Amino acid sequence: MSTTSHSIVHHSLFEEQDQMPTQMGSFFPFPTNLTFPPLGCHQSSLKGFSSIASSSVAISQEDSTSNLTETLFSTTAQKSREDLTSSLGGAQFLSLHRSSVNPWAPGEVTDCFSSKRSGFDDHHLGISAMKMKKIKARRKVREPRFCFKTMSDVDVLDDGYKWRKYGQKVVKNTQNPRSYYRCTQDNCRVKKRVERLAEDPRMVITTYEGRHVHSPSNDPEDSQNPSQLGNFLW
DNA sequence: CGCGTTTGACCGGCGC
DNA sequence: GCGCCGGTCAAACGCG
């Protein structure tokens, strides 16, 4: 793993408002030693993050309700969020409450990190609103997603799972290709996308989709003790 | 030989 | 209906 530094801004999406930061520790074990992500990744597996100072994270979960609503929370607005923010080393934190099927449409997670904007928080409010029209129109149910941005020399971070590349695509208005990976484990349908920011090739955006139904391949102890999975997986 | 990557073709959703 | 675009498939290829 490289020793490059990482920079982080958090973007998290929760189904329920009361799941937000005050309860985050219970299912979003951040980040003294950066024990994330909640999706798919083993708590101790993201070896590349040992030196992380910050990162970008976006989470989405499917919602059973049909109405589309969105609530944006500013980290500075509420004490508990301030506490969380400080624990994240000053990283910005944005939570969204949405009631919609398939809140994240293809590409929108990565759109979160477009550096066309100078900052993340207030710009996100406008962009989120603008995107809602598109989101409304998308009905296809998708797996929960988890997205984060890191500054790294390597494209594929070692998250403890074994991935097989099944496609690569150059997406419009970007210079760098997007790579598509699938978990090699049988019956595990977790996928991830990896791409570099066009505006800053040092930044790698990794998007996980789905939940692992097994423990990391390089951690034999966990595979012998499936009861521990609940602590690490969604 | 088995496994992973590459890459062009194909498919389906979406906007016009 | 048509074209664009992102995502996936699968055959060919490379490597250990």
mmCIF file of C-alpha atoms (C1' of nucleotides) in Angstrom:
data_model
loop_
_atom_site.group_PDB
_atom_site.id
_atom_site.type_symbol
_atom_site.label_atom_id
_atom_site.label_comp_id
_atom_site.label_asym_id
_atom_site.label_seq_id
_atom_site.Cartn_x
_atom_site.Cartn_y
_atom_site.Cartn_z
ATOM 1 C CA MET A 1 0.000 0.000 0.000
ATOM 2 C CA SER A 2 1.171 3.413 -0.727
ATOM 3 C CA THR A 3 2.027 5.874 1.929
ATOM 4 C CA THR A 4 0.316 8.736 0.223
ATOM 5 C CA SER A 5 -1.786 11.054 2.239
ATOM 6 C CA HIS A 6 -5.549 11.089 1.912
ATOM 7 C CA SER A 7 -7.995 13.893 2.216
ATOM 8 C CA ILE A 8 -11.552 13.448 3.238
ATOM 9 C CA VAL A 9 -14.908 15.075 3.245
ATOM 10 C CA HIS A 10 -17.764 12.981 4.418
ATOM 11 C CA HIS A 11 -21.067 12.660 2.689
ATOM 12 C CA SER A 12 -23.429 10.250 4.265
ATOM 13 C CA LEU A 13 -26.946 9.347 3.395
ATOM 14 C CA PHE A 14 -29.279 7.833 5.932
ATOM 15 C CA GLU A 15 -32.683 6.396 5.637
ATOM 16 C CA GLU A 16 -33.935 7.747 8.893
ATOM 17 C CA GLN A 17 -33.158 11.042 10.429
ATOM 18 C CA ASP A 18 -32.784 9.537 13.860
ATOM 19 C CA GLN A 19 -30.063 7.286 12.560
ATOM 20 C CA MET A 20 -27.862 10.237 12.105
ATOM 21 C CA PRO A 21 -24.698 11.078 13.825
ATOM 22 C CA THR A 22 -25.869 10.611 17.380
ATOM 23 C CA GLN A 23 -26.343 6.977 16.586
ATOM 24 C CA MET A 24 -23.687 6.699 14.031
ATOM 25 C CA GLY A 25 -21.262 4.913 16.207
ATOM 26 C CA SER A 26 -23.503 1.931 16.324
ATOM 27 C CA PHE A 27 -23.460 1.254 12.655
ATOM 28 C CA PHE A 28 -21.009 3.644 11.207
ATOM 29 C CA PRO A 29 -17.902 3.013 13.244
ATOM 30 C CA PHE A 30 -15.899 6.076 12.512
ATOM 31 C CA PRO A 31 -13.023 6.886 12.615
ATOM 32 C CA THR A 32 -10.338 6.863 15.251
ATOM 33 C CA ASN A 33 -8.423 4.503 13.086
ATOM 34 C CA LEU A 34 -10.873 4.877 10.252
ATOM 35 C CA THR A 35 -12.900 1.760 10.704
ATOM 36 C CA PHE A 36 -15.156 2.102 7.736
ATOM 37 C CA PRO A 37 -16.876 1.561 5.461
ATOM 38 C CA PRO A 38 -20.131 0.116 6.697
ATOM 39 C CA LEU A 39 -20.877 -1.363 3.362
ATOM 40 C CA GLY A 40 -19.121 -4.485 2.470
ATOM 41 C CA CYS A 41 -15.754 -3.549 3.792
ATOM 42 C CA HIS A 42 -14.217 -5.203 6.730
ATOM 43 C CA GLN A 43 -13.555 -2.988 9.663
ATOM 44 C CA SER A 44 -9.859 -3.529 9.656
ATOM 45 C CA SER A 45 -9.374 -4.179 6.017
ATOM 46 C CA LEU A 46 -8.816 -0.829 4.434
ATOM 47 C CA LYS A 47 -5.129 -0.993 4.875
ATOM 48 C CA GLY A 48 -4.602 1.949 2.661
ATOM 49 C CA PHE A 49 -6.280 4.254 5.096
ATOM 50 C CA SER A 50 -3.899 4.054 7.967
ATOM 51 C CA SER A 51 -2.641 7.490 7.210
ATOM 52 C CA ILE A 52 -5.911 9.025 6.305
ATOM 53 C CA ALA A 53 -6.524 12.508 7.487
ATOM 54 C CA SER A 54 -9.908 12.773 5.878
ATOM 55 C CA SER A 55 -11.953 11.179 3.138
ATOM 56 C CA SER A 56 -15.106 11.509 1.182
ATOM 57 C CA VAL A 57 -17.944 9.180 1.879
ATOM 58 C CA ALA A 58 -21.367 8.865 0.437
ATOM 59 C CA ILE A 59 -23.809 6.259 1.541
ATOM 60 C CA SER A 60 -27.133 5.359 0.118
ATOM 61 C CA GLN A 61 -29.691 2.886 1.187
ATOM 62 C CA GLU A 62 -32.821 1.716 -0.498
ATOM 63 C CA ASP A 63 -36.009 3.013 0.935
ATOM 64 C CA SER A 64 -39.303 1.246 0.923
ATOM 65 C CA THR A 65 -41.374 4.356 0.803
ATOM 66 C CA SER A 66 -42.415 5.957 -2.417
ATOM 67 C CA ASN A 67 -42.481 9.651 -1.625
ATOM 68 C CA LEU A 68 -39.410 11.619 -2.367
ATOM 69 C CA THR A 69 -38.204 13.865 0.387
ATOM 70 C CA GLU A 70 -34.798 15.099 1.258
ATOM 71 C CA THR A 71 -33.400 16.626 4.373
ATOM 72 C CA LEU A 72 -30.005 18.149 4.464
ATOM 73 C CA PHE A 73 -28.068 18.600 7.643
ATOM 74 C CA SER A 74 -25.218 20.910 8.154
ATOM 75 C CA THR A 75 -22.482 19.763 10.421
ATOM 76 C CA THR A 76 -22.337 23.109 12.042
ATOM 77 C CA ALA A 77 -26.044 23.242 12.684
ATOM 78 C CA GLN A 78 -26.286 20.735 15.454
ATOM 79 C CA LYS A 79 -24.078 19.999 18.386
ATOM 80 C CA SER A 80 -23.953 16.293 17.925
ATOM 81 C CA ARG A 81 -22.839 16.782 14.414
ATOM 82 C CA GLU A 82 -20.209 19.213 15.509
ATOM 83 C CA ASP A 83 -18.915 16.621 17.873
ATOM 84 C CA LEU A 84 -18.779 14.140 15.119
ATOM 85 C CA THR A 85 -17.147 16.568 12.827
ATOM 86 C CA SER A 86 -14.427 17.319 15.293
ATOM 87 C CA SER A 87 -13.879 13.643 15.796
ATOM 88 C CA LEU A 88 -13.421 13.408 12.080
ATOM 89 C CA GLY A 89 -10.598 15.861 12.249
ATOM 90 C CA GLY A 90 -12.625 18.754 10.959
ATOM 91 C CA ALA A 91 -13.983 17.003 7.943
ATOM 92 C CA GLN A 92 -17.234 18.309 6.645
ATOM 93 C CA PHE A 93 -20.164 16.086 7.183
ATOM 94 C CA LEU A 94 -23.350 16.099 5.244
ATOM 95 C CA SER A 95 -26.301 13.866 5.819
ATOM 96 C CA LEU A 96 -29.296 13.471 3.675
ATOM 97 C CA HIS A 97 -32.598 11.990 4.497
ATOM 98 C CA ARG A 98 -34.422 10.777 1.493
ATOM 99 C CA SER A 99 -37.537 8.791 1.057
ATOM 100 C CA SER A 100 -37.288 7.457 -2.378
ATOM 101 C CA VAL A 101 -36.559 4.298 -4.164
ATOM 102 C CA ASN A 102 -33.140 4.332 -5.598
ATOM 103 C CA PRO A 103 -31.912 7.628 -4.293
ATOM 104 C CA TRP A 104 -28.653 7.339 -6.093
ATOM 105 C CA ALA A 105 -28.801 7.101 -9.776
ATOM 106 C CA PRO A 106 -25.826 5.919 -11.762
ATOM 107 C CA GLY A 107 -23.103 8.473 -11.705
ATOM 108 C CA GLU A 108 -24.622 10.613 -9.045
ATOM 109 C CA VAL A 109 -22.502 9.337 -6.270
ATOM 110 C CA THR A 110 -19.401 10.250 -8.103
ATOM 111 C CA ASP A 111 -20.987 13.496 -9.110
ATOM 112 C CA CYS A 112 -20.851 14.360 -5.449
ATOM 113 C CA PHE A 113 -17.170 14.818 -5.765
ATOM 114 C CA SER A 114 -17.034 16.819 -8.877
ATOM 115 C CA SER A 115 -14.521 19.534 -8.280
ATOM 116 C CA LYS A 116 -16.410 21.926 -10.484
ATOM 117 C CA ARG A 117 -17.485 23.360 -7.159
ATOM 118 C CA SER A 118 -15.089 24.955 -4.780
ATOM 119 C CA GLY A 119 -16.577 23.442 -1.635
ATOM 120 C CA PHE A 120 -18.793 20.584 -0.681
ATOM 121 C CA ASP A 121 -21.380 21.690 1.817
ATOM 122 C CA ASP A 122 -23.376 24.600 0.549
ATOM 123 C CA HIS A 123 -22.809 23.717 -3.044
ATOM 124 C CA HIS A 124 -24.231 20.349 -2.353
ATOM 125 C CA LEU A 125 -27.489 21.773 -1.253
ATOM 126 C CA GLY A 126 -28.097 23.353 -4.581
ATOM 127 C CA ILE A 127 -26.820 20.463 -6.582
ATOM 128 C CA SER A 128 -28.829 17.973 -4.605
ATOM 129 C CA ALA A 129 -31.958 19.945 -5.278
ATOM 130 C CA MET A 130 -31.128 20.182 -8.919
ATOM 131 C CA LYS A 131 -30.609 16.485 -9.144
ATOM 132 C CA MET A 132 -33.842 15.569 -7.520
ATOM 133 C CA LYS A 133 -35.687 15.782 -10.789
ATOM 134 C CA LYS A 134 -33.444 13.172 -12.260
ATOM 135 C CA ILE A 135 -33.609 11.055 -9.163
ATOM 136 C CA LYS A 136 -37.364 11.126 -9.145
ATOM 137 C CA ALA A 137 -37.471 9.672 -12.577
ATOM 138 C CA ARG A 138 -35.277 6.729 -11.716
ATOM 139 C CA ARG A 139 -37.179 3.887 -10.291
ATOM 140 C CA LYS A 140 -34.948 0.935 -10.721
ATOM 141 C CA VAL A 141 -34.100 -0.498 -7.324
ATOM 142 C CA ARG A 142 -30.434 -0.525 -6.581
ATOM 143 C CA GLU A 143 -28.246 -1.990 -3.928
ATOM 144 C CA PRO A 144 -27.110 0.315 -1.147
ATOM 145 C CA ARG A 145 -24.064 2.259 -2.087
ATOM 146 C CA PHE A 146 -21.104 3.576 -0.299
ATOM 147 C CA CYS A 147 -18.732 5.977 -1.879
ATOM 148 C CA PHE A 148 -15.571 7.652 -0.748
ATOM 149 C CA LYS A 149 -12.746 9.638 -2.173
ATOM 150 C CA THR A 150 -9.119 9.181 -1.318
ATOM 151 C CA MET A 151 -5.865 10.625 -2.425
ATOM 152 C CA SER A 152 -3.802 7.668 -3.461
ATOM 153 C CA ASP A 153 -1.322 6.461 -6.008
ATOM 154 C CA VAL A 154 -3.097 3.184 -6.391
ATOM 155 C CA ASP A 155 -6.516 2.842 -7.952
ATOM 156 C CA VAL A 156 -7.708 -0.217 -6.101
ATOM 157 C CA LEU A 157 -7.506 -0.051 -2.354
ATOM 158 C CA ASP A 158 -6.958 -3.222 -0.428
ATOM 159 C CA ASP A 159 -10.227 -3.607 1.445
ATOM 160 C CA GLY A 160 -9.777 -7.240 2.350
ATOM 161 C CA TYR A 161 -12.010 -8.610 -0.353
ATOM 162 C CA LYS A 162 -11.100 -10.171 -3.630
ATOM 163 C CA TRP A 163 -12.322 -8.372 -6.718
ATOM 164 C CA ARG A 164 -12.481 -9.257 -10.363
ATOM 165 C CA LYS A 165 -12.534 -6.568 -12.968
ATOM 166 C CA TYR A 166 -15.368 -7.001 -15.411
ATOM 167 C CA GLY A 167 -15.359 -3.787 -17.332
ATOM 168 C CA GLN A 168 -13.813 -0.457 -17.987
ATOM 169 C CA LYS A 169 -15.458 2.538 -19.490
ATOM 170 C CA VAL A 170 -14.541 6.061 -20.332
ATOM 171 C CA VAL A 171 -17.441 8.142 -19.153
ATOM 172 C CA LYS A 172 -18.413 11.371 -20.756
ATOM 173 C CA ASN A 173 -16.597 14.556 -19.753
ATOM 174 C CA THR A 174 -13.898 12.660 -17.945
ATOM 175 C CA GLN A 175 -10.394 11.838 -19.014
ATOM 176 C CA ASN A 176 -9.877 8.831 -16.817
ATOM 177 C CA PRO A 177 -11.621 5.526 -17.386
ATOM 178 C CA ARG A 178 -13.973 4.078 -14.796
ATOM 179 C CA SER A 179 -13.251 0.508 -13.793
ATOM 180 C CA TYR A 180 -15.906 -1.964 -12.703
ATOM 181 C CA TYR A 181 -15.181 -4.725 -10.222
ATOM 182 C CA ARG A 182 -17.233 -7.567 -8.819
ATOM 183 C CA CYS A 183 -16.557 -9.588 -5.697
ATOM 184 C CA THR A 184 -15.154 -12.950 -6.680
ATOM 185 C CA GLN A 185 -16.944 -14.792 -3.895
ATOM 186 C CA ASP A 186 -19.757 -17.066 -5.041
ATOM 187 C CA ASN A 187 -23.222 -15.691 -4.345
ATOM 188 C CA CYS A 188 -21.786 -12.331 -3.411
ATOM 189 C CA ARG A 189 -23.049 -9.645 -5.706
ATOM 190 C CA VAL A 190 -21.132 -6.714 -4.352
ATOM 191 C CA LYS A 191 -19.684 -4.458 -6.974
ATOM 192 C CA LYS A 192 -17.427 -1.495 -6.886
ATOM 193 C CA ARG A 193 -16.452 1.222 -9.280
ATOM 194 C CA VAL A 194 -13.143 2.975 -9.266
ATOM 195 C CA GLU A 195 -12.263 6.134 -11.075
ATOM 196 C CA ARG A 196 -10.005 9.097 -10.756
ATOM 197 C CA LEU A 197 -11.171 12.644 -10.649
ATOM 198 C CA ALA A 198 -10.638 14.371 -13.940
ATOM 199 C CA GLU A 199 -9.852 17.611 -12.165
ATOM 200 C CA ASP A 200 -7.438 16.011 -9.756
ATOM 201 C CA PRO A 201 -6.018 12.675 -10.903
ATOM 202 C CA ARG A 202 -4.520 12.149 -7.478
ATOM 203 C CA MET A 203 -7.994 11.597 -6.109
ATOM 204 C CA VAL A 204 -9.531 8.147 -6.397
ATOM 205 C CA ILE A 205 -13.273 7.691 -6.063
ATOM 206 C CA THR A 206 -14.379 4.246 -4.977
ATOM 207 C CA THR A 207 -18.050 3.331 -4.970
ATOM 208 C CA TYR A 208 -19.266 0.130 -3.362
ATOM 209 C CA GLU A 209 -22.657 -1.270 -4.272
ATOM 210 C CA GLY A 210 -24.316 -4.035 -2.317
ATOM 211 C CA ARG A 211 -23.431 -5.929 0.785
ATOM 212 C CA HIS A 212 -20.977 -8.738 1.199
ATOM 213 C CA VAL A 213 -22.464 -11.993 2.390
ATOM 214 C CA HIS A 214 -19.145 -13.246 3.635
ATOM 215 C CA SER A 215 -16.052 -12.132 5.464
ATOM 216 C CA PRO A 216 -12.957 -10.770 3.814
ATOM 217 C CA SER A 217 -10.959 -13.336 1.938
ATOM 218 C CA ASN A 218 -7.728 -12.508 3.686
ATOM 219 C CA ASP A 219 -9.065 -12.876 7.169
ATOM 220 C CA PRO A 220 -9.413 -16.570 8.002
ATOM 221 C CA GLU A 221 -10.464 -15.904 11.581
ATOM 222 C CA ASP A 222 -13.596 -14.154 10.520
ATOM 223 C CA SER A 223 -14.626 -16.861 8.155
ATOM 224 C CA GLN A 224 -14.394 -19.228 11.086
ATOM 225 C CA ASN A 225 -16.557 -16.990 13.190
ATOM 226 C CA PRO A 226 -19.449 -15.707 11.122
ATOM 227 C CA SER A 227 -21.163 -14.282 14.199
ATOM 228 C CA GLN A 228 -18.734 -11.409 14.091
ATOM 229 C CA LEU A 229 -19.915 -10.320 10.711
ATOM 230 C CA GLY A 230 -22.665 -8.223 12.130
ATOM 231 C CA ASN A 231 -20.118 -5.938 13.634
ATOM 232 C CA PHE A 232 -18.509 -5.199 10.353
ATOM 233 C CA LEU A 233 -21.040 -5.560 7.641
ATOM 234 C CA TRP A 234 -24.300 -3.904 6.884
ATOM 235 C "C1'" DC B 1 -4.161 -24.729 -17.136
ATOM 236 C "C1'" DG B 2 -6.572 -21.628 -14.250
ATOM 237 C "C1'" DC B 3 -7.509 -17.164 -13.127
ATOM 238 C "C1'" DG B 4 -7.668 -12.279 -13.914
ATOM 239 C "C1'" DT B 5 -7.641 -8.413 -17.315
ATOM 240 C "C1'" DT B 6 -8.761 -6.157 -21.608
ATOM 241 C "C1'" DT B 7 -11.880 -4.406 -24.789
ATOM 242 C "C1'" DG B 8 -15.423 -4.136 -28.293
ATOM 243 C "C1'" DA B 9 -20.233 -5.307 -28.538
ATOM 244 C "C1'" DC B 10 -24.480 -5.176 -26.621
ATOM 245 C "C1'" DC B 11 -28.407 -3.727 -23.675
ATOM 246 C "C1'" DG B 12 -31.562 -0.837 -21.231
ATOM 247 C "C1'" DG B 13 -32.775 3.632 -19.277
ATOM 248 C "C1'" DC B 14 -33.405 8.247 -20.177
ATOM 249 C "C1'" DG B 15 -33.893 12.775 -22.565
ATOM 250 C "C1'" DC B 16 -35.280 15.095 -26.540
ATOM 251 C "C1'" DG C 1 -38.892 6.828 -32.048
ATOM 252 C "C1'" DC C 2 -34.194 7.818 -31.912
ATOM 253 C "C1'" DG C 3 -29.780 8.696 -30.125
ATOM 254 C "C1'" DC C 4 -26.809 9.054 -26.176
ATOM 255 C "C1'" DC C 5 -24.716 7.106 -22.345
ATOM 256 C "C1'" DG C 6 -23.568 4.157 -18.396
ATOM 257 C "C1'" DG C 7 -23.243 -0.495 -17.189
ATOM 258 C "C1'" DT C 8 -22.515 -5.357 -18.333
ATOM 259 C "C1'" DC C 9 -21.178 -9.315 -21.083
ATOM 260 C "C1'" DA C 10 -18.026 -12.404 -22.969
ATOM 261 C "C1'" DA C 11 -14.356 -13.787 -26.081
ATOM 262 C "C1'" DA C 12 -9.612 -13.087 -26.516
ATOM 263 C "C1'" DC C 13 -5.549 -12.485 -24.320
ATOM 264 C "C1'" DG C 14 -1.801 -12.418 -20.710
ATOM 265 C "C1'" DC C 15 0.498 -14.113 -16.804
ATOM 266 C "C1'" DG C 16 2.085 -17.171 -13.162
#
